[in-house]
Amino acid sequence: MSCPTRTLFGTDGVRGRVGEELNAELALAIGRAGTESLRRARDIERPRVLIIRDTRESGPMLESALAAGITEAGGDVYLGGVLPTPAAALVSGHHGFDLAAVVSASHNPFHDNGIKLFGGDGGKLDDATEAGVEALIHEPPPPAGDPGRIRELIGADQDYLRAVESFFRLDLGGLKVVLDCANGATYRVAGEIFTRLGADVELIAIEPDGRNINDGCGSTDLGPLSAKVAASDAALGFAFDGDGDRVLAVDRDGNPFDGDE
């Protein structure tokens, strides 16, 4: 059986150049429609929705618009701040959120951004559910009689780090690594988790300014990481992309590892 047609959602949510394909009005509509779709599908009176984002300059604007749409539809918003995309699943599972949204365009340049929706189980929404959300974007429901609230989720980064640490019970003592955080979503947490596991960590590309995400750094450009590792006594290096859901590695001589090995 074929799935309903989707025109806004691609294989990885809604993504495009900010101010053109993606703007505040669309972000608000996605928040409103996603929340209303959840209310109808699961009969949840007041959905609880997590929002996290990367470091793009458009992130706070889209985050605010998305949150406004969610609360207009009667959902409560919890702002987790700048965190890698995988944190959407881990933090949602920890707190029992009904929906999670990530504001990011992954490895794209700063002028792009995107919105990805995840279910309470941590998985991406299926095609049929996304098509249902799209239908509600085109035919918006009336505002909820009782709008939701927006709260900051204090300690979301620590919730994420504890979850990651529990999955990787490793002793990296004596291992020196270089991490390229792409001036993106991992710039605070990547070094912390490697340090907790005992590694000696050197960080590069950890000074996001809203526009330098993925710019000559991270998994889209291994040059800086390769040079840094080859010139140091590090055993290896890792380069993340802007939203931290993919990583590439180089050996002690700065040579990239083939992901198929």
Short mmCIF file of C-alpha atoms in Angstrom, two decimals:
data_model
loop_
_atom_site.label_atom_id
_atom_site.label_comp_id
_atom_site.label_asym_id
_atom_site.label_seq_id
_atom_site.Cartn_x
_atom_site.Cartn_y
_atom_site.Cartn_z
CA MET A 1 0.00 0.00 0.00
CA SER A 2 1.44 3.39 -0.98
CA CYS A 3 2.07 6.09 1.61
CA PRO A 4 0.35 9.49 1.46
CA THR A 5 2.23 12.11 -0.52
CA ARG A 6 4.80 14.26 1.27
CA THR A 7 6.10 17.47 -0.28
CA LEU A 8 7.74 19.20 2.71
CA PHE A 9 9.36 16.29 4.53
CA GLY A 10 12.30 14.65 2.82
CA THR A 11 14.35 11.68 3.95
CA ASP A 12 15.65 13.68 6.91
CA GLY A 13 12.86 16.03 7.92
CA VAL A 14 12.31 19.50 6.49
CA ARG A 15 15.48 21.22 5.31
CA GLY A 16 16.35 24.25 3.20
CA ARG A 17 17.86 27.69 3.02
CA VAL A 18 16.60 29.89 5.85
CA GLY A 19 14.34 32.66 4.62
CA GLU A 20 13.53 30.75 1.45
CA GLU A 21 12.53 27.09 1.82
CA LEU A 22 12.48 27.34 5.62
CA ASN A 23 11.24 30.31 7.66
CA ALA A 24 9.63 31.09 11.01
CA GLU A 25 6.10 30.70 9.63
CA LEU A 26 6.84 27.15 8.45
CA ALA A 27 8.55 26.27 11.74
CA LEU A 28 5.49 27.47 13.66
CA ALA A 29 3.22 25.43 11.37
CA ILE A 30 5.35 22.30 11.84
CA GLY A 31 5.23 22.66 15.63
CA ARG A 32 1.47 23.16 15.62
CA ALA A 33 0.77 20.34 13.17
CA GLY A 34 3.16 17.87 14.79
CA THR A 35 1.61 18.43 18.20
CA GLU A 36 -1.96 18.20 16.92
CA SER A 37 -1.14 15.03 14.99
CA LEU A 38 0.22 13.48 18.18
CA ARG A 39 -2.84 14.51 20.16
CA ARG A 40 -5.15 12.87 17.64
CA ALA A 41 -3.12 9.70 17.13
CA ARG A 42 -2.46 8.93 20.78
CA ASP A 43 -5.19 10.90 22.52
CA ILE A 44 -2.67 12.84 24.60
CA GLU A 45 -4.31 15.84 26.20
CA ARG A 46 -1.10 17.80 26.73
CA PRO A 47 1.89 16.46 24.76
CA ARG A 48 5.36 17.07 26.15
CA VAL A 49 7.86 18.02 23.46
CA LEU A 50 11.65 18.34 23.61
CA ILE A 51 13.50 20.77 21.30
CA ILE A 52 17.27 20.71 20.78
CA ARG A 53 19.37 22.46 18.12
CA ASP A 54 22.84 22.99 16.71
CA THR A 55 24.85 26.23 16.64
CA ARG A 56 23.56 27.95 13.46
CA GLU A 57 22.65 31.61 13.83
CA SER A 58 19.10 30.82 12.65
CA GLY A 59 18.65 28.18 15.35
CA PRO A 60 17.18 30.36 18.13
CA MET A 61 14.71 31.96 15.70
CA LEU A 62 13.45 28.63 14.39
CA GLU A 63 13.45 27.13 17.88
CA SER A 64 11.23 29.98 19.12
CA ALA A 65 8.82 29.65 16.21
CA LEU A 66 8.64 25.89 16.59
CA ALA A 67 7.98 26.25 20.32
CA ALA A 68 5.22 28.80 19.63
CA GLY A 69 3.47 26.36 17.32
CA ILE A 70 3.69 23.54 19.83
CA THR A 71 2.27 25.62 22.66
CA GLU A 72 -0.47 27.02 20.42
CA ALA A 73 -1.59 23.42 19.84
CA GLY A 74 -1.63 22.77 23.59
CA GLY A 75 1.74 21.10 24.03
CA ASP A 76 4.37 21.82 26.67
CA VAL A 77 7.86 22.60 25.32
CA TYR A 78 11.14 21.71 26.99
CA LEU A 79 14.20 23.47 25.55
CA GLY A 80 17.30 21.30 25.77
CA GLY A 81 19.63 23.82 24.11
CA VAL A 82 22.57 22.93 21.89
CA LEU A 83 22.96 19.14 21.77
CA PRO A 84 23.80 16.49 19.15
CA THR A 85 20.90 14.93 17.27
CA PRO A 86 21.26 11.53 19.04
CA ALA A 87 20.45 13.33 22.31
CA ALA A 88 16.86 13.68 21.07
CA ALA A 89 16.32 9.96 21.57
CA LEU A 90 18.34 9.57 24.77
CA VAL A 91 16.97 12.62 26.59
CA SER A 92 13.40 11.89 25.43
CA GLY A 93 13.66 8.35 26.75
CA HIS A 94 14.99 9.56 30.07
CA HIS A 95 12.20 12.07 30.62
CA GLY A 96 9.38 10.27 28.82
CA PHE A 97 8.70 12.99 26.26
CA ASP A 98 6.02 12.35 23.65
CA LEU A 99 7.85 14.04 20.78
CA ALA A 100 11.26 15.52 20.09
CA ALA A 101 12.34 18.07 17.49
CA VAL A 102 15.86 18.80 16.30
CA VAL A 103 16.61 22.13 14.63
CA SER A 104 19.62 21.40 12.44
CA ALA A 105 20.79 20.96 8.85
CA SER A 106 23.48 18.43 9.74
CA HIS A 107 26.55 18.83 7.48
CA ASN A 108 25.05 21.65 5.39
CA PRO A 109 26.48 25.22 5.50
CA PHE A 110 25.22 27.70 8.07
CA HIS A 111 22.67 29.39 5.81
CA ASP A 112 20.66 26.16 5.68
CA ASN A 113 18.68 24.74 8.55
CA GLY A 114 16.13 22.03 9.13
CA ILE A 115 13.61 20.47 11.48
CA LYS A 116 13.55 16.76 12.25
CA LEU A 117 10.82 15.14 14.34
CA PHE A 118 11.25 12.04 16.49
CA GLY A 119 8.63 9.98 18.28
CA GLY A 120 8.64 9.23 21.98
CA ASP A 121 10.44 5.94 21.21
CA GLY A 122 13.40 7.89 19.82
CA GLY A 123 12.79 6.86 16.20
CA LYS A 124 12.09 9.15 13.27
CA LEU A 125 8.45 9.53 12.35
CA ASP A 126 7.35 7.13 9.63
CA ASP A 127 6.27 8.36 6.19
CA ALA A 128 2.56 8.05 6.91
CA THR A 129 2.84 10.06 10.14
CA GLU A 130 4.87 12.76 8.41
CA ALA A 131 2.25 12.90 5.64
CA GLY A 132 -0.40 13.40 8.33
CA VAL A 133 1.63 16.25 9.81
CA GLU A 134 1.90 17.82 6.36
CA ALA A 135 -1.85 17.64 5.91
CA LEU A 136 -2.32 19.60 9.14
CA ILE A 137 0.22 22.17 7.97
CA HIS A 138 -1.87 22.84 4.86
CA GLU A 139 -5.15 22.78 6.82
CA PRO A 140 -4.22 24.14 10.26
CA PRO A 141 -6.33 23.15 13.25
CA PRO A 142 -7.78 25.85 15.51
CA PRO A 143 -5.62 26.87 18.49
CA ALA A 144 -6.03 24.82 21.64
CA GLY A 145 -8.28 26.33 24.29
CA ASP A 146 -5.53 25.87 26.84
CA PRO A 147 -2.11 26.76 25.35
CA GLY A 148 1.01 25.01 26.59
CA ARG A 149 4.08 26.37 28.33
CA ILE A 150 7.75 26.72 27.41
CA ARG A 151 10.41 25.68 29.91
CA GLU A 152 14.18 25.31 29.83
CA LEU A 153 15.24 21.73 30.48
CA ILE A 154 17.99 22.24 33.03
CA GLY A 155 20.72 19.61 32.86
CA ALA A 156 19.77 18.14 29.48
CA ASP A 157 23.45 17.92 28.53
CA GLN A 158 24.21 15.94 31.68
CA ASP A 159 21.28 13.59 31.01
CA TYR A 160 22.75 12.94 27.57
CA LEU A 161 26.30 12.42 28.85
CA ARG A 162 25.17 9.98 31.54
CA ALA A 163 23.26 7.96 28.96
CA VAL A 164 26.24 7.81 26.59
CA GLU A 165 28.60 6.88 29.42
CA SER A 166 26.29 4.03 30.46
CA PHE A 167 26.39 2.59 26.93
CA PHE A 168 30.17 2.81 26.50
CA ARG A 169 31.76 1.30 29.57
CA LEU A 170 35.30 1.86 28.31
CA ASP A 171 38.60 2.74 29.93
CA LEU A 172 40.41 5.10 27.57
CA GLY A 173 43.14 5.86 30.07
CA GLY A 174 46.48 6.55 28.39
CA LEU A 175 44.87 7.23 25.01
CA LYS A 176 45.27 10.67 23.49
CA VAL A 177 42.64 11.70 20.93
CA VAL A 178 41.93 14.83 18.93
CA LEU A 179 38.29 15.76 18.36
CA ASP A 180 37.07 18.10 15.62
CA CYS A 181 33.64 19.32 16.70
CA ALA A 182 32.85 21.23 13.46
CA ASN A 183 31.89 24.31 15.53
CA GLY A 184 28.61 22.47 15.89
CA ALA A 185 26.38 20.63 18.30
CA THR A 186 29.13 18.51 19.88
CA TYR A 187 31.39 21.40 20.83
CA ARG A 188 30.68 21.08 24.56
CA VAL A 189 29.74 17.43 25.10
CA ALA A 190 32.17 15.47 22.89
CA GLY A 191 35.26 16.41 24.85
CA GLU A 192 33.44 15.82 28.12
CA ILE A 193 32.44 12.22 27.37
CA PHE A 194 35.91 11.24 26.14
CA THR A 195 37.42 12.84 29.26
CA ARG A 196 34.99 10.96 31.51
CA LEU A 197 36.11 7.73 29.88
CA GLY A 198 39.73 8.57 30.73
CA ALA A 199 41.15 9.84 27.44
CA ASP A 200 43.56 12.73 27.08
CA VAL A 201 41.58 15.02 24.79
CA GLU A 202 42.56 17.85 22.47
CA LEU A 203 39.74 19.79 20.84
CA ILE A 204 39.53 21.83 17.64
CA ALA A 205 36.64 23.72 16.02
CA ILE A 206 34.90 24.45 19.34
CA GLU A 207 34.28 28.16 18.89
CA PRO A 208 30.92 28.41 17.11
CA ASP A 209 29.90 31.88 15.97
CA GLY A 210 26.67 30.93 14.22
CA ARG A 211 28.28 30.88 10.79
CA ASN A 212 31.39 28.73 11.03
CA ILE A 213 29.60 25.39 11.52
CA ASN A 214 31.03 22.81 9.04
CA ASP A 215 33.21 25.56 7.55
CA GLY A 216 36.58 24.00 6.72
CA CYS A 217 36.28 21.59 9.63
CA GLY A 218 34.42 18.55 10.88
CA SER A 219 33.51 15.48 8.86
CA THR A 220 33.14 17.54 5.67
CA ASP A 221 36.82 18.59 5.73
CA LEU A 222 39.28 16.26 7.45
CA GLY A 223 42.28 18.47 6.61
CA PRO A 224 42.56 20.31 9.94
CA LEU A 225 42.05 17.14 11.99
CA SER A 226 44.55 15.13 9.94
CA ALA A 227 47.17 17.85 10.28
CA LYS A 228 46.62 18.21 14.03
CA VAL A 229 46.83 14.48 14.73
CA ALA A 230 49.89 13.95 12.50
CA ALA A 231 51.73 16.79 14.24
CA SER A 232 50.93 15.51 17.74
CA ASP A 233 51.38 12.33 19.74
CA ALA A 234 47.69 11.49 19.52
CA ALA A 235 46.71 7.91 18.74
CA LEU A 236 43.78 8.91 16.53
CA GLY A 237 41.26 11.62 15.79
CA PHE A 238 37.53 11.93 15.26
CA ALA A 239 35.63 14.53 13.22
CA PHE A 240 31.93 15.10 13.83
CA ASP A 241 29.48 16.80 11.51
CA GLY A 242 27.47 19.86 12.53
CA ASP A 243 24.70 18.03 14.37
CA GLY A 244 26.85 15.20 15.70
CA ASP A 245 25.03 12.25 14.16
CA ARG A 246 27.99 11.10 12.08
CA VAL A 247 31.73 10.83 12.63
CA LEU A 248 34.85 10.09 10.59
CA ALA A 249 38.19 8.96 12.01
CA VAL A 250 41.88 9.37 11.17
CA ASP A 251 44.83 7.28 12.37
CA ARG A 252 47.91 8.55 14.20
CA ASP A 253 49.46 9.63 10.88
CA GLY A 254 46.36 11.60 9.91
CA ASN A 255 45.14 9.09 7.32
CA PRO A 256 41.35 8.67 7.12
CA PHE A 257 39.89 5.33 8.09
CA ASP A 258 37.68 3.77 5.44
CA GLY A 259 34.25 3.33 6.98
CA ASP A 260 33.84 0.02 5.15
CA GLU A 261 36.83 -1.59 6.87
#
